[in-house]
């Protein structure tokens, strides 16, 4: 049964990533250069929608709180985020969208996947060195949510109700998606031509 | 071609919600490690070994958390690995259904051509190096754009916010430096 769900949810995820432009480096780079924020608005709305539905469903009792899976906080999360961000901007792909792009016939994405497999292997080889630095040690409680979610296995940073905070933050994500302009800087073409 | 952000955002949000409702939050980057493990175990069958109470590996990362990853390498037909294969199939079918990739995109994305001309090998090298840094970073962070940023922030995970802060702090200046046009 789980495998059937993997196929259905996975295929839906891949199809939606394609349709929103997330597997297209032109849209990713447009977002990261702040020239075309369409994809940013899509992602913010998605996080907000997911959050409101999940926490709302948990409050109403039809979403199993046990399905939550919160990752540890440690300094390496930030360092890893910096690395991923740099590679994401240069290539226009992240792990999921790179796989989708390769499947849809983008040749450069195949190179991204080969690089990714080598990068993951390099991390496997260097993991003990990172572990020894202490940068993988948990900070701020490790696996924590911002509020305290009733019935969950995770501690909250704040004692506020995690459900209500989750819905409120979800609403903030939705609101930001709506107020964010289509572009934060003049379109690149004109800037580029003028600079030359 | 690309969906209006309101429609696309709600659809993507429904997928993330559906995943957590039915199984667990979405994540992808771990499966690069699992595929590496499968390859390593094919080359050297001693890479992943069965123990009395599960699986282990000669690699410390593969063996951590009581051999969780080693177990997945031994059983590739698990939820998360099949999820990534299905994701690739879903993207493939979606592109086919909308009449294929835009012209020329298979060889080079437009944004690259506008900045660096018709230089596919330079582009492929950047994609290769980018992939290396992305997956190295994702494994150091313990997740990627899907697991940390989307699933994590959706669940109000502190780690998701830390990750997103790092990712955008590096991504925005990098993108502005490399892609000055387009």
Short mmCIF file of C-alpha atoms in Angstrom, two decimals:
data_model
loop_
_atom_site.label_atom_id
_atom_site.label_comp_id
_atom_site.label_asym_id
_atom_site.label_seq_id
_atom_site.Cartn_x
_atom_site.Cartn_y
_atom_site.Cartn_z
CA UNK A 1 0.00 0.00 0.00
CA UNK A 2 2.79 2.41 0.92
CA UNK A 3 4.45 1.77 -2.44
CA UNK A 4 1.25 2.70 -4.27
CA UNK A 5 1.09 5.94 -2.29
CA UNK A 6 4.75 6.59 -3.13
CA UNK A 7 3.91 6.27 -6.82
CA UNK A 8 0.81 8.48 -6.64
CA UNK A 9 2.23 11.25 -4.42
CA UNK A 10 5.64 11.13 -6.10
CA UNK A 11 4.16 11.41 -9.59
CA UNK A 12 1.89 14.27 -8.50
CA UNK A 13 4.88 16.08 -6.96
CA UNK A 14 6.97 15.68 -10.12
CA UNK A 15 4.14 16.84 -12.37
CA UNK A 16 3.41 19.91 -10.23
CA UNK A 17 7.12 20.83 -10.02
CA UNK A 18 7.18 20.80 -13.82
CA UNK A 19 4.00 22.86 -14.19
CA UNK A 20 5.05 25.61 -11.77
CA UNK A 21 8.41 26.04 -13.51
CA UNK A 22 10.49 24.74 -10.58
CA UNK A 23 12.34 22.25 -12.81
CA UNK A 24 13.26 25.04 -15.23
CA UNK A 25 16.55 26.88 -14.49
CA UNK A 26 15.20 30.00 -16.22
CA UNK A 27 12.51 30.35 -13.55
CA UNK A 28 14.83 29.38 -10.67
CA UNK A 29 17.48 31.92 -11.70
CA UNK A 30 14.77 34.53 -12.31
CA UNK A 31 13.62 34.02 -8.72
CA UNK A 32 17.11 34.02 -7.18
CA UNK A 33 18.15 37.19 -9.03
CA UNK A 34 14.87 38.74 -7.74
CA UNK A 35 13.92 39.59 -11.33
CA UNK A 36 10.93 37.23 -11.66
CA UNK A 37 9.34 36.34 -8.33
CA UNK A 38 6.50 34.30 -9.81
CA UNK A 39 8.03 31.04 -8.54
CA UNK A 40 8.71 32.58 -5.10
CA UNK A 41 5.05 33.52 -4.82
CA UNK A 42 4.07 29.98 -5.84
CA UNK A 43 6.36 28.41 -3.22
CA UNK A 44 5.27 30.77 -0.42
CA UNK A 45 1.62 30.07 -1.20
CA UNK A 46 2.35 26.32 -1.21
CA UNK A 47 4.07 26.39 2.19
CA UNK A 48 1.23 28.48 3.62
CA UNK A 49 -1.47 26.25 2.15
CA UNK A 50 0.27 23.09 3.37
CA UNK A 51 0.78 24.53 6.84
CA UNK A 52 -2.81 25.72 7.30
CA UNK A 53 -4.24 22.40 6.07
CA UNK A 54 -1.85 20.28 8.15
CA UNK A 55 -2.26 22.15 11.44
CA UNK A 56 -5.99 22.70 10.83
CA UNK A 57 -6.37 18.98 10.13
CA UNK A 58 -4.45 18.13 13.30
CA UNK A 59 -6.70 20.39 15.37
CA UNK A 60 -9.81 18.80 13.84
CA UNK A 61 -8.31 15.38 14.44
CA UNK A 62 -8.17 13.94 10.90
CA UNK A 63 -4.44 14.44 10.39
CA UNK A 64 -2.22 12.13 12.47
CA UNK A 65 0.23 14.28 14.46
CA UNK A 66 2.56 11.26 14.39
CA UNK A 67 3.11 11.83 10.66
CA UNK A 68 5.11 14.97 11.40
CA UNK A 69 8.84 14.58 10.87
CA UNK A 70 10.95 17.42 12.21
CA UNK A 71 14.67 17.55 11.42
CA UNK A 72 17.42 18.47 13.89
CA UNK A 73 18.76 22.00 14.18
CA UNK A 74 22.58 22.29 14.30
CA UNK A 75 25.16 24.75 12.97
CA UNK A 76 25.82 22.47 9.99
CA UNK A 77 22.25 23.06 8.81
CA UNK A 78 23.16 26.68 8.13
CA UNK A 79 26.54 25.83 6.53
CA UNK A 80 24.93 23.14 4.40
CA UNK A 81 22.21 25.63 3.46
CA UNK A 82 24.87 28.09 2.27
CA UNK A 83 26.51 25.40 0.12
CA UNK A 84 23.23 24.20 -1.31
CA UNK A 85 22.21 27.79 -2.04
CA UNK A 86 25.39 28.51 -3.99
CA UNK A 87 25.09 25.33 -6.06
CA UNK A 88 21.35 25.86 -6.55
CA UNK A 89 21.95 29.34 -7.97
CA UNK A 90 24.83 28.25 -10.22
CA UNK A 91 23.06 25.20 -11.64
CA UNK A 92 19.44 26.28 -11.37
CA UNK A 93 18.59 22.90 -9.85
CA UNK A 94 18.02 21.45 -6.39
CA UNK A 95 17.95 17.69 -5.72
CA UNK A 96 14.27 17.13 -6.53
CA UNK A 97 13.95 19.53 -9.44
CA UNK A 98 17.25 18.31 -10.95
CA UNK A 99 15.84 14.78 -11.14
CA UNK A 100 12.61 16.11 -12.69
CA UNK A 101 14.56 18.20 -15.21
CA UNK A 102 16.73 15.24 -16.24
CA UNK A 103 13.62 13.11 -16.71
CA UNK A 104 12.07 15.80 -18.88
CA UNK A 105 15.03 15.82 -21.27
CA UNK A 106 17.34 18.56 -20.00
CA UNK A 107 20.87 17.34 -20.70
CA UNK A 108 22.59 19.63 -18.20
CA UNK A 109 20.42 18.12 -15.44
CA UNK A 110 22.02 14.71 -16.09
CA UNK A 111 25.36 16.32 -15.26
CA UNK A 112 23.76 17.82 -12.16
CA UNK A 113 22.69 14.34 -11.02
CA UNK A 114 26.15 12.86 -11.61
CA UNK A 115 27.65 15.77 -9.66
CA UNK A 116 25.05 15.20 -6.96
CA UNK A 117 25.88 11.52 -6.59
CA UNK A 118 29.58 12.43 -6.31
CA UNK A 119 28.81 15.19 -3.80
CA UNK A 120 26.70 12.86 -1.64
CA UNK A 121 29.49 10.25 -1.81
CA UNK A 122 32.04 12.91 -0.81
CA UNK A 123 29.90 13.76 2.21
CA UNK A 124 29.66 10.08 3.15
CA UNK A 125 33.46 9.91 3.07
CA UNK A 126 33.98 13.10 5.09
CA UNK A 127 31.12 12.65 7.59
CA UNK A 128 33.40 11.54 10.48
CA UNK A 129 35.44 14.76 10.14
CA UNK A 130 32.27 16.92 10.34
CA UNK A 131 31.05 14.87 13.29
CA UNK A 132 34.35 15.50 15.11
CA UNK A 133 34.04 19.30 14.74
CA UNK A 134 30.87 19.40 16.85
CA UNK A 135 29.05 21.32 14.09
CA UNK A 136 26.55 18.46 13.89
CA UNK A 137 25.69 18.71 17.60
CA UNK A 138 22.12 19.82 18.22
CA UNK A 139 21.42 23.44 19.11
CA UNK A 140 18.29 25.06 20.58
CA UNK A 141 16.84 21.67 21.48
CA UNK A 142 17.54 19.93 18.16
CA UNK A 143 14.30 18.56 16.73
CA UNK A 144 12.02 21.42 17.71
CA UNK A 145 9.05 23.30 16.29
CA UNK A 146 8.49 27.02 16.87
CA UNK A 147 5.35 26.47 18.95
CA UNK A 148 4.49 23.43 21.05
CA UNK A 149 2.36 21.11 18.94
CA UNK A 150 -0.12 19.14 21.09
CA UNK A 151 0.45 15.39 20.92
CA UNK A 152 3.66 15.63 18.90
CA UNK A 153 6.97 14.06 19.81
CA UNK A 154 8.77 17.39 19.41
CA UNK A 155 9.46 20.15 21.92
CA UNK A 156 8.50 23.72 21.11
CA UNK A 157 10.86 26.71 21.17
CA UNK A 158 7.92 28.68 22.55
CA UNK A 159 5.19 27.36 24.82
CA UNK A 160 2.55 28.88 22.49
CA UNK A 161 0.11 26.44 20.89
CA UNK A 162 1.98 25.03 17.90
CA UNK A 163 -1.26 24.40 16.00
CA UNK A 164 -2.44 27.98 16.21
CA UNK A 165 1.04 29.34 15.55
CA UNK A 166 1.34 27.03 12.54
CA UNK A 167 -1.93 28.30 11.08
CA UNK A 168 -0.95 31.91 11.81
CA UNK A 169 2.47 31.48 10.15
CA UNK A 170 0.77 29.71 7.24
CA UNK A 171 -1.47 32.75 6.84
CA UNK A 172 1.62 34.98 6.88
CA UNK A 173 3.18 32.91 4.06
CA UNK A 174 -0.04 33.26 2.03
CA UNK A 175 -0.17 37.00 2.71
CA UNK A 176 3.47 37.51 1.69
CA UNK A 177 2.80 35.54 -1.51
CA UNK A 178 0.03 38.01 -2.35
CA UNK A 179 1.86 41.24 -1.47
CA UNK A 180 5.21 40.29 -3.03
CA UNK A 181 5.61 42.13 -6.36
CA UNK A 182 6.36 40.27 -9.60
CA UNK A 183 9.87 41.70 -9.59
CA UNK A 184 12.08 43.45 -7.05
CA UNK A 185 14.53 44.89 -9.58
CA UNK A 186 14.29 46.15 -13.14
CA UNK A 187 14.31 43.39 -15.75
CA UNK A 188 17.77 42.11 -16.44
CA UNK A 189 17.82 42.62 -20.19
CA UNK A 190 17.53 46.38 -20.02
CA UNK A 191 19.99 46.61 -17.12
CA UNK A 192 22.45 44.43 -19.01
CA UNK A 193 22.20 46.47 -22.19
CA UNK A 194 22.57 49.77 -20.36
CA UNK A 195 25.61 48.54 -18.42
CA UNK A 196 27.38 47.60 -21.60
CA UNK B 1 3.01 27.06 -20.12
CA UNK B 2 3.70 27.81 -16.47
CA UNK B 3 0.74 27.77 -14.13
CA UNK B 4 -0.54 30.96 -12.56
CA UNK B 5 1.10 31.18 -9.11
CA UNK B 6 -2.22 31.01 -7.28
CA UNK B 7 -3.19 27.75 -8.97
CA UNK B 8 0.36 26.32 -8.85
CA UNK B 9 0.85 27.31 -5.22
CA UNK B 10 -2.38 25.69 -4.07
CA UNK B 11 -1.63 22.52 -6.08
CA UNK B 12 1.90 22.25 -4.64
CA UNK B 13 0.52 22.93 -1.16
CA UNK B 14 -2.06 20.14 -1.63
CA UNK B 15 0.72 17.70 -2.61
CA UNK B 16 2.74 18.58 0.52
CA UNK B 17 -0.40 18.28 2.64
CA UNK B 18 -1.41 14.99 0.98
CA UNK B 19 2.03 13.55 1.70
CA UNK B 20 1.90 14.39 5.41
CA UNK B 21 -1.77 13.34 5.67
CA UNK B 22 -1.21 9.91 4.12
CA UNK B 23 2.42 9.01 4.88
CA UNK B 24 5.09 11.54 5.88
CA UNK B 25 6.60 14.85 4.74
CA UNK B 26 8.30 14.96 1.33
CA UNK B 27 12.10 14.76 1.05
CA UNK B 28 14.46 13.90 -1.80
CA UNK B 29 18.17 14.38 -1.12
CA UNK B 30 18.62 11.27 1.09
CA UNK B 31 17.93 9.15 -1.98
CA UNK B 32 21.18 10.33 -3.60
CA UNK B 33 22.93 8.65 -0.66
CA UNK B 34 20.79 5.54 -1.07
CA UNK B 35 21.61 5.32 -4.79
CA UNK B 36 25.32 5.82 -3.99
CA UNK B 37 24.98 3.00 -1.46
CA UNK B 38 23.30 0.73 -3.99
CA UNK B 39 26.11 1.41 -6.48
CA UNK B 40 28.82 0.89 -3.84
CA UNK B 41 27.18 -2.33 -2.66
CA UNK B 42 27.01 -3.62 -6.25
CA UNK B 43 30.73 -2.99 -6.73
CA UNK B 44 31.66 -4.29 -3.28
CA UNK B 45 29.09 -6.60 -1.70
CA UNK B 46 30.70 -6.06 1.73
CA UNK B 47 29.65 -2.38 1.72
CA UNK B 48 26.31 -3.07 3.38
CA UNK B 49 26.10 -6.03 5.70
CA UNK B 50 23.24 -7.70 7.53
CA UNK B 51 23.60 -7.86 11.30
CA UNK B 52 21.63 -9.72 13.98
CA UNK B 53 19.25 -6.82 14.48
CA UNK B 54 19.28 -5.08 11.10
CA UNK B 55 21.84 -3.65 8.70
CA UNK B 56 25.18 -1.89 8.93
CA UNK B 57 27.92 -0.63 6.64
CA UNK B 58 31.67 -0.11 6.48
CA UNK B 59 30.85 3.58 5.89
CA UNK B 60 30.12 5.50 9.11
CA UNK B 61 27.47 7.74 7.49
CA UNK B 62 25.68 4.75 5.97
CA UNK B 63 25.78 2.94 9.34
CA UNK B 64 24.54 5.87 11.47
CA UNK B 65 21.15 5.82 13.23
CA UNK B 66 21.31 2.03 13.65
CA UNK B 67 21.91 1.39 9.97
CA UNK B 68 18.79 3.21 8.76
CA UNK B 69 20.35 4.09 5.39
CA UNK B 70 22.03 0.67 5.07
CA UNK B 71 18.61 -0.91 5.44
CA UNK B 72 17.18 1.21 2.62
CA UNK B 73 20.13 0.26 0.39
CA UNK B 74 19.31 -3.39 1.00
CA UNK B 75 15.62 -2.78 0.26
CA UNK B 76 15.43 -0.18 -2.54
CA UNK B 77 11.71 -0.79 -3.01
CA UNK B 78 10.91 1.38 0.00
CA UNK B 79 8.56 4.37 0.08
CA UNK B 80 11.15 7.15 -0.20
CA UNK B 81 13.18 5.66 -3.05
CA UNK B 82 10.11 4.75 -5.10
CA UNK B 83 8.78 8.25 -4.39
CA UNK B 84 11.78 9.80 -6.17
CA UNK B 85 11.47 7.43 -9.14
CA UNK B 86 7.76 8.26 -9.40
CA UNK B 87 8.58 11.97 -9.18
CA UNK B 88 10.85 11.62 -12.23
CA UNK B 89 8.10 9.74 -14.09
CA UNK B 90 5.51 12.37 -13.13
CA UNK B 91 7.70 15.19 -14.43
CA UNK B 92 8.39 13.26 -17.65
CA UNK B 93 4.67 12.66 -18.28
CA UNK B 94 3.79 16.26 -17.43
CA UNK B 95 6.33 17.58 -19.96
CA UNK B 96 5.07 15.14 -22.61
CA UNK B 97 1.47 16.15 -21.93
CA UNK B 98 2.26 19.83 -22.55
CA UNK B 99 3.96 19.03 -25.85
CA UNK B 100 7.57 18.64 -24.73
CA UNK B 101 10.28 21.04 -23.59
CA UNK B 102 10.52 24.45 -25.18
CA UNK B 103 12.77 24.45 -28.24
CA UNK B 104 16.50 24.36 -27.48
CA UNK B 105 15.98 23.87 -23.72
CA UNK B 106 17.13 20.25 -23.79
CA UNK B 107 20.57 21.35 -24.92
CA UNK B 108 20.84 24.60 -22.94
CA UNK B 109 18.52 26.63 -20.73
CA UNK B 110 17.72 30.06 -22.18
CA UNK B 111 19.18 31.86 -19.16
CA UNK B 112 22.59 30.29 -19.86
CA UNK B 113 22.47 31.11 -23.58
CA UNK B 114 21.63 34.74 -22.85
CA UNK B 115 24.63 35.12 -20.54
CA UNK B 116 27.26 32.83 -22.04
CA UNK B 117 26.13 32.03 -25.57
CA UNK B 118 26.02 28.59 -27.11
CA UNK B 119 28.46 26.90 -24.70
CA UNK B 120 26.86 23.60 -23.63
CA UNK B 121 30.06 22.08 -22.19
CA UNK B 122 30.68 25.05 -19.92
CA UNK B 123 27.04 24.77 -18.85
CA UNK B 124 27.36 21.02 -18.23
CA UNK B 125 30.48 21.57 -16.13
CA UNK B 126 28.71 24.22 -14.03
CA UNK B 127 25.74 21.86 -13.60
CA UNK B 128 28.09 19.04 -12.53
CA UNK B 129 29.94 21.21 -10.00
CA UNK B 130 26.66 22.73 -8.87
CA UNK B 131 25.22 19.26 -8.30
CA UNK B 132 28.27 18.30 -6.25
CA UNK B 133 27.97 21.35 -3.97
CA UNK B 134 24.18 21.06 -3.70
CA UNK B 135 24.22 17.44 -2.54
CA UNK B 136 27.26 17.89 -0.31
CA UNK B 137 25.47 20.81 1.32
CA UNK B 138 22.14 19.01 1.52
CA UNK B 139 23.70 16.03 3.30
CA UNK B 140 25.59 18.30 5.70
CA UNK B 141 22.33 20.13 6.43
CA UNK B 142 20.36 16.88 6.66
CA UNK B 143 17.88 17.84 3.96
CA UNK B 144 17.27 19.94 0.87
CA UNK B 145 14.80 22.38 -0.58
CA UNK B 146 12.02 19.78 -0.30
CA UNK B 147 12.73 18.32 3.13
CA UNK B 148 14.09 21.33 5.01
CA UNK B 149 12.65 24.34 3.25
CA UNK B 150 9.19 23.23 2.13
CA UNK B 151 8.33 20.38 4.50
CA UNK B 152 10.31 21.91 7.37
CA UNK B 153 8.85 25.41 7.27
CA UNK B 154 5.39 23.95 6.68
CA UNK B 155 5.75 22.12 10.01
CA UNK B 156 7.24 25.23 11.70
CA UNK B 157 10.51 23.34 12.24
CA UNK B 158 13.29 25.59 13.55
CA UNK B 159 15.78 23.70 11.34
CA UNK B 160 13.76 24.58 8.23
CA UNK B 161 14.08 28.29 8.96
CA UNK B 162 17.83 27.99 9.65
CA UNK B 163 18.29 26.12 6.37
CA UNK B 164 16.23 28.58 4.31
CA UNK B 165 18.19 31.51 5.77
CA UNK B 166 21.48 29.90 4.71
CA UNK B 167 20.23 28.82 1.29
CA UNK B 168 18.88 32.22 0.25
CA UNK B 169 21.82 34.12 1.81
CA UNK B 170 24.13 32.27 -0.60
CA UNK B 171 21.79 31.75 -3.55
CA UNK B 172 20.74 35.35 -4.20
CA UNK B 173 24.26 36.89 -4.48
CA UNK B 174 25.53 33.84 -6.41
CA UNK B 175 22.70 34.07 -8.94
CA UNK B 176 23.21 37.82 -9.34
CA UNK B 177 26.94 37.36 -9.95
CA UNK B 178 26.67 34.50 -12.44
CA UNK B 179 23.56 35.57 -14.35
CA UNK B 180 23.82 39.30 -15.02
CA UNK B 181 21.43 39.19 -17.94
CA UNK B 182 18.00 37.67 -18.48
#
